[in-house]
Short mmCIF file of C-alpha atoms in Angstrom, two decimals:
data_model
loop_
_atom_site.label_atom_id
_atom_site.label_comp_id
_atom_site.label_asym_id
_atom_site.label_seq_id
_atom_site.Cartn_x
_atom_site.Cartn_y
_atom_site.Cartn_z
CA MET A 207 0.00 0.00 0.00
CA ALA A 208 1.34 3.44 -0.95
CA LEU A 209 2.18 5.85 1.82
CA PRO A 210 -0.15 8.85 2.08
CA THR A 211 1.12 12.02 0.43
CA VAL A 212 1.53 15.34 2.18
CA ALA A 213 -1.57 16.62 0.36
CA ASP A 214 -3.50 13.56 1.54
CA TYR A 215 -2.49 14.26 5.12
CA TRP A 216 -3.66 17.87 5.03
CA THR A 217 -6.88 17.28 3.09
CA HIS A 218 -9.88 17.69 5.38
CA GLY A 219 -12.60 16.81 2.89
CA ASN A 220 -15.17 19.38 3.98
CA LEU A 221 -13.00 22.18 5.30
CA MET A 222 -14.89 25.23 4.05
CA ALA A 223 -18.14 24.00 5.60
CA ALA A 224 -16.34 23.25 8.87
CA ILE A 225 -14.86 26.76 8.97
CA LEU A 226 -18.16 28.47 8.18
CA ASP A 227 -19.97 26.38 10.77
CA ALA A 228 -17.38 27.27 13.41
CA LEU A 229 -17.69 30.96 12.57
CA VAL A 230 -21.48 30.81 12.85
CA GLN A 231 -21.22 28.98 16.18
CA ASP A 232 -18.94 31.75 17.40
CA GLY A 233 -21.48 34.41 16.41
CA ARG A 234 -19.70 35.75 13.31
CA ASP A 235 -21.69 37.05 10.33
CA ILE A 236 -20.39 34.85 7.50
CA ASP A 237 -21.99 37.12 4.89
CA ASN A 238 -19.96 40.07 6.15
CA LEU A 239 -16.71 38.58 7.35
CA THR A 240 -13.79 40.69 8.49
CA LEU A 241 -10.14 39.74 8.71
CA ALA A 242 -10.44 39.72 12.49
CA ASP A 243 -13.22 37.12 12.26
CA VAL A 244 -11.04 34.51 10.53
CA THR A 245 -7.65 35.34 12.10
CA PRO A 246 -8.10 32.94 15.06
CA LEU A 247 -8.20 29.94 12.71
CA ASP A 248 -6.35 30.73 9.47
CA HIS A 249 -2.72 30.88 10.70
CA LEU A 250 -1.78 27.21 10.74
CA HIS A 251 1.19 27.30 13.11
CA GLY A 252 1.95 27.76 16.77
CA ARG A 253 1.14 31.20 18.27
CA GLY A 254 -1.09 32.01 15.28
CA VAL A 255 -1.09 35.55 13.93
CA ALA A 256 1.44 36.71 16.53
CA ALA A 257 4.01 34.33 15.04
CA THR A 258 3.16 35.53 11.53
CA ARG A 259 3.61 39.14 12.61
CA ASP A 260 6.99 38.40 14.15
CA LEU A 261 8.25 36.48 11.12
CA VAL A 262 7.22 38.90 8.38
CA ALA A 263 8.58 41.89 10.32
CA HIS A 264 12.02 40.69 9.19
CA LEU A 265 11.16 41.01 5.50
CA GLU A 266 11.24 44.83 5.20
CA ILE A 267 8.11 44.81 3.04
CA ILE A 268 6.86 47.98 1.36
CA ALA A 269 3.63 48.64 -0.51
CA ASP A 270 4.92 48.03 -4.03
CA HIS A 271 6.42 44.63 -3.17
CA HIS A 272 5.23 41.30 -4.48
CA VAL A 273 5.65 38.72 -1.69
CA LEU A 274 5.63 34.91 -1.96
CA ASP A 275 4.25 32.66 0.79
CA ILE A 276 5.57 29.11 0.30
CA GLY A 277 3.14 26.66 1.89
CA SER A 278 0.33 29.16 2.25
CA GLY A 279 -2.29 26.89 3.85
CA VAL A 280 -5.70 28.56 3.94
CA GLY A 281 -4.20 31.99 3.31
CA GLY A 282 -4.09 33.64 6.73
CA PRO A 283 -0.47 34.84 6.57
CA ALA A 284 -0.86 36.01 2.95
CA ARG A 285 -3.93 38.06 3.83
CA PHE A 286 -2.20 39.46 6.93
CA ILE A 287 0.79 40.60 4.87
CA ALA A 288 -1.40 42.23 2.21
CA ASP A 289 -3.54 43.97 4.80
CA THR A 290 -0.61 45.14 6.94
CA TYR A 291 1.73 46.34 4.20
CA GLY A 292 -0.62 47.11 1.30
CA CYS A 293 1.37 44.86 -1.04
CA ARG A 294 0.53 41.97 -3.37
CA VAL A 295 0.95 38.42 -2.10
CA THR A 296 1.03 35.12 -3.97
CA GLY A 297 0.69 31.92 -1.99
CA ILE A 298 1.46 28.42 -3.14
CA ASP A 299 0.43 25.17 -1.47
CA LEU A 300 0.50 21.49 -2.38
CA THR A 301 -3.01 20.80 -1.03
CA PRO A 302 -5.80 21.70 -3.47
CA GLU A 303 -8.45 21.95 -0.74
CA PHE A 304 -6.35 24.48 1.15
CA CYS A 305 -6.01 26.65 -1.96
CA ASP A 306 -9.71 26.43 -2.73
CA VAL A 307 -10.66 27.42 0.83
CA ALA A 308 -7.99 30.13 0.87
CA ASN A 309 -9.37 31.73 -2.28
CA GLN A 310 -12.98 31.49 -1.06
CA LEU A 311 -12.07 33.24 2.20
CA THR A 312 -10.03 35.84 0.34
CA GLU A 313 -12.99 36.55 -1.93
CA ARG A 314 -15.37 36.86 1.02
CA LEU A 315 -12.97 39.35 2.61
CA GLY A 316 -12.74 41.45 -0.54
CA MET A 317 -8.99 40.90 -0.92
CA ALA A 318 -8.80 38.99 -4.19
CA ASP A 319 -7.20 41.96 -5.94
CA ARG A 320 -4.13 41.69 -3.68
CA VAL A 321 -3.95 38.02 -2.65
CA ALA A 322 -3.87 34.98 -4.93
CA LEU A 323 -3.39 31.40 -3.74
CA GLN A 324 -2.58 28.57 -6.12
CA VAL A 325 -1.76 24.88 -6.12
CA GLY A 326 1.90 24.20 -6.69
CA ASP A 327 4.98 22.33 -5.55
CA ALA A 328 7.58 24.18 -3.49
CA MET A 329 10.20 21.86 -5.01
CA ASP A 330 9.47 23.25 -8.47
CA LEU A 331 7.99 26.72 -8.05
CA PRO A 332 5.95 27.79 -11.11
CA PHE A 333 7.56 31.25 -11.25
CA ASP A 334 10.34 32.87 -13.22
CA ASP A 335 13.71 33.59 -11.73
CA ALA A 336 13.92 36.76 -9.63
CA SER A 337 10.12 37.25 -9.55
CA PHE A 338 9.58 38.30 -5.92
CA ASP A 339 10.67 41.12 -3.62
CA ALA A 340 10.41 38.97 -0.49
CA ALA A 341 9.41 35.43 0.46
CA MET A 342 8.50 33.49 3.56
CA THR A 343 7.70 29.96 4.65
CA HIS A 344 6.20 29.02 8.00
CA ASN A 345 6.37 25.49 9.38
CA VAL A 346 6.42 23.79 5.99
CA SER A 347 9.77 22.07 5.54
CA MET A 348 9.06 19.49 8.27
CA ASN A 349 7.32 17.49 5.52
CA VAL A 350 10.14 18.00 3.00
CA PRO A 351 12.93 15.39 2.74
CA ASP A 352 14.93 17.32 0.11
CA LYS A 353 15.43 20.59 1.93
CA ARG A 354 18.24 21.69 -0.38
CA GLN A 355 15.83 21.81 -3.32
CA PHE A 356 13.17 23.49 -1.17
CA PHE A 357 15.45 26.36 -0.18
CA ALA A 358 17.15 26.54 -3.58
CA GLU A 359 13.80 27.19 -5.25
CA ALA A 360 13.08 30.01 -2.80
CA PHE A 361 16.50 31.48 -3.60
CA ARG A 362 15.88 31.22 -7.35
CA VAL A 363 12.62 33.16 -7.42
CA LEU A 364 13.87 36.01 -5.22
CA ARG A 365 15.28 39.19 -6.70
CA PRO A 366 18.87 40.04 -5.70
CA GLY A 367 18.80 41.84 -2.37
CA ALA A 368 15.41 40.37 -1.41
CA ARG A 369 14.82 38.88 2.02
CA PHE A 370 13.65 35.38 2.89
CA ALA A 371 12.27 34.37 6.31
CA ALA A 372 11.83 30.71 7.24
CA ALA A 373 10.15 29.57 10.45
CA GLU A 374 11.18 25.97 11.05
CA ILE A 375 10.57 23.21 13.53
CA ALA A 376 14.11 21.92 14.02
CA ALA A 377 15.24 18.66 15.57
CA GLY A 378 16.21 19.23 19.19
CA PRO A 379 18.56 17.37 21.53
CA GLY A 380 15.77 15.82 23.61
CA GLY A 381 15.09 12.82 21.37
CA PRO A 382 12.76 12.13 18.43
CA PRO A 383 9.50 14.08 18.28
CA ILE A 384 6.38 12.66 19.86
CA LEU A 385 3.90 11.83 17.10
CA PRO A 386 1.28 12.45 15.93
CA ALA A 387 2.04 16.15 15.76
CA PRO A 388 0.40 18.87 13.68
CA TRP A 389 2.76 18.27 10.75
CA ALA A 390 2.83 14.45 10.67
CA GLU A 391 1.06 11.34 11.90
CA THR A 392 4.12 9.09 11.63
CA ALA A 393 7.89 9.31 11.21
CA GLU A 394 7.60 8.51 7.49
CA THR A 395 6.39 12.04 6.73
CA SER A 396 8.33 13.91 9.42
CA HIS A 397 11.65 15.25 8.15
CA LEU A 398 13.37 17.41 10.76
CA THR A 399 16.91 18.72 10.58
CA THR A 400 19.01 20.39 13.24
CA VAL A 401 19.56 24.13 13.38
CA GLY A 402 23.15 23.65 12.26
CA GLU A 403 22.18 21.47 9.32
CA THR A 404 19.61 23.98 8.11
CA ARG A 405 22.03 26.88 8.53
CA ALA A 406 24.66 25.02 6.52
CA LEU A 407 22.15 24.33 3.74
CA LEU A 408 21.13 27.99 3.51
CA ASP A 409 24.78 29.05 3.41
CA SER A 410 25.65 26.52 0.70
CA ILE A 411 22.75 27.60 -1.50
CA GLY A 412 24.00 31.18 -1.42
CA PHE A 413 21.78 32.88 1.13
CA GLU A 414 23.31 35.42 3.46
CA VAL A 415 21.94 34.38 6.85
CA LEU A 416 21.26 37.60 8.77
CA ASP A 417 19.85 36.12 11.97
CA VAL A 418 18.85 32.84 13.61
CA ILE A 419 16.20 33.26 16.31
CA ASP A 420 15.39 30.56 18.85
CA GLY A 421 11.72 30.89 19.79
CA THR A 422 11.67 28.19 22.46
CA GLN A 423 10.96 30.38 25.47
CA THR A 424 8.35 32.39 23.58
CA ALA A 425 6.60 29.17 22.58
CA ILE A 426 6.68 27.76 26.11
CA ALA A 427 5.18 30.97 27.49
CA PHE A 428 2.45 30.71 24.83
CA TYR A 429 1.62 27.12 25.82
CA GLU A 430 1.43 28.06 29.49
CA ASP A 431 -0.84 31.00 28.74
CA SER A 432 -3.06 28.85 26.49
CA ARG A 433 -3.51 26.24 29.22
CA ALA A 434 -4.41 28.92 31.74
CA ARG A 435 -6.99 30.46 29.39
CA ILE A 436 -8.56 27.08 28.64
CA ALA A 437 -8.74 26.28 32.35
CA ARG A 438 -10.43 29.63 32.96
CA ASP A 439 -12.67 30.01 29.90
CA GLY A 440 -12.87 26.56 28.31
CA PRO A 441 -11.64 25.52 24.85
CA PRO A 442 -11.93 28.20 22.14
CA ARG A 443 -14.49 27.69 19.39
CA LEU A 444 -12.12 29.11 16.76
CA GLY A 445 -8.60 27.80 16.28
CA VAL A 446 -6.32 25.65 14.17
CA HIS A 447 -8.05 22.56 15.56
CA ILE A 448 -10.75 23.14 12.93
CA ILE A 449 -8.19 22.68 10.15
CA LEU A 450 -6.32 19.84 11.87
CA GLY A 451 -9.58 17.91 12.21
CA ASP A 452 -9.70 14.56 13.99
CA GLY A 453 -6.98 14.14 16.56
CA ALA A 454 -6.27 17.86 16.81
CA LYS A 455 -6.18 17.87 20.61
CA GLU A 456 -3.57 15.11 20.77
CA LYS A 457 -1.45 16.68 18.02
CA LEU A 458 -1.43 20.09 19.68
CA ARG A 459 -0.65 18.55 23.08
CA ASN A 460 2.27 16.61 21.55
CA SER A 461 3.52 19.72 19.76
CA ALA A 462 3.78 21.56 23.07
CA ALA A 463 5.44 18.58 24.77
CA ASN A 464 8.02 18.35 21.99
CA VAL A 465 9.14 21.93 22.56
CA GLU A 466 8.99 21.72 26.34
CA GLN A 467 11.07 18.53 26.34
CA GLY A 468 13.61 19.87 23.87
CA ARG A 469 12.64 17.36 21.18
CA THR A 470 11.89 20.18 18.73
CA LEU A 471 13.09 23.77 18.50
CA PRO A 472 11.02 26.59 16.94
CA ILE A 473 13.59 28.53 14.93
CA GLU A 474 13.44 31.49 12.55
CA PHE A 475 16.08 32.00 9.87
CA VAL A 476 16.26 35.50 8.40
CA CYS A 477 18.13 35.53 5.11
CA ARG A 478 18.88 37.66 2.10
CA ARG A 479 19.72 36.80 -1.49
CA PRO A 480 22.93 38.78 -2.06
CA THR A 481 22.98 41.52 -4.67
#
């Protein structure tokens, strides 16, 4: 029997209906959605929109930039960037359902003139060389065995002088990750590298690595705060659990344990393609 693909893993099957139902249950007007309505659930990584804000702040985006989001999920980060900086954003994702939902949400929010999400493979980006003024990827490469090709494609499509920010879940010293986690059910689709290995890859491809930021303590503080809020107020209606689907609670619990036990390290690499 063939192993499931990454797209298979992330496919929900009825994601748009699940999102709309959750929004209705939370009292949102789905016929007049705002960006704030969907923000609690459309940033598919730890710390949500706060993590997106921190990552893209390194990109030095201005209004006339065209930004690429590699592994764009349901479009939350792309819409955040377009709304915050007034620029154009293209997102690419391997999962057709994610792209379909991303574009439906973008249309409902009236942002289709600035944000476009399309199906595509990060290992063979469907863009010309030097097409983008900045690029980012957030918690994507954990599913990618050939990280050299992944980062080389990002390098290729960036203009000289453009910045690239990569938020990664790196392998930590505390042992193999506890699975299932948000990015993988089993070890067959989990491909973590150490911070040093990733740094060496980025250097060898030609990136100038400007900064390497260890987000461990920030993540741990977030987990502690989340537990306290749930104990006080109960589980939130809106969150990434809607996208993760069945098993979300266990995956999120394991994700926190991995960081707290040093099995994984949340790391940001801030890079530039040299001029």
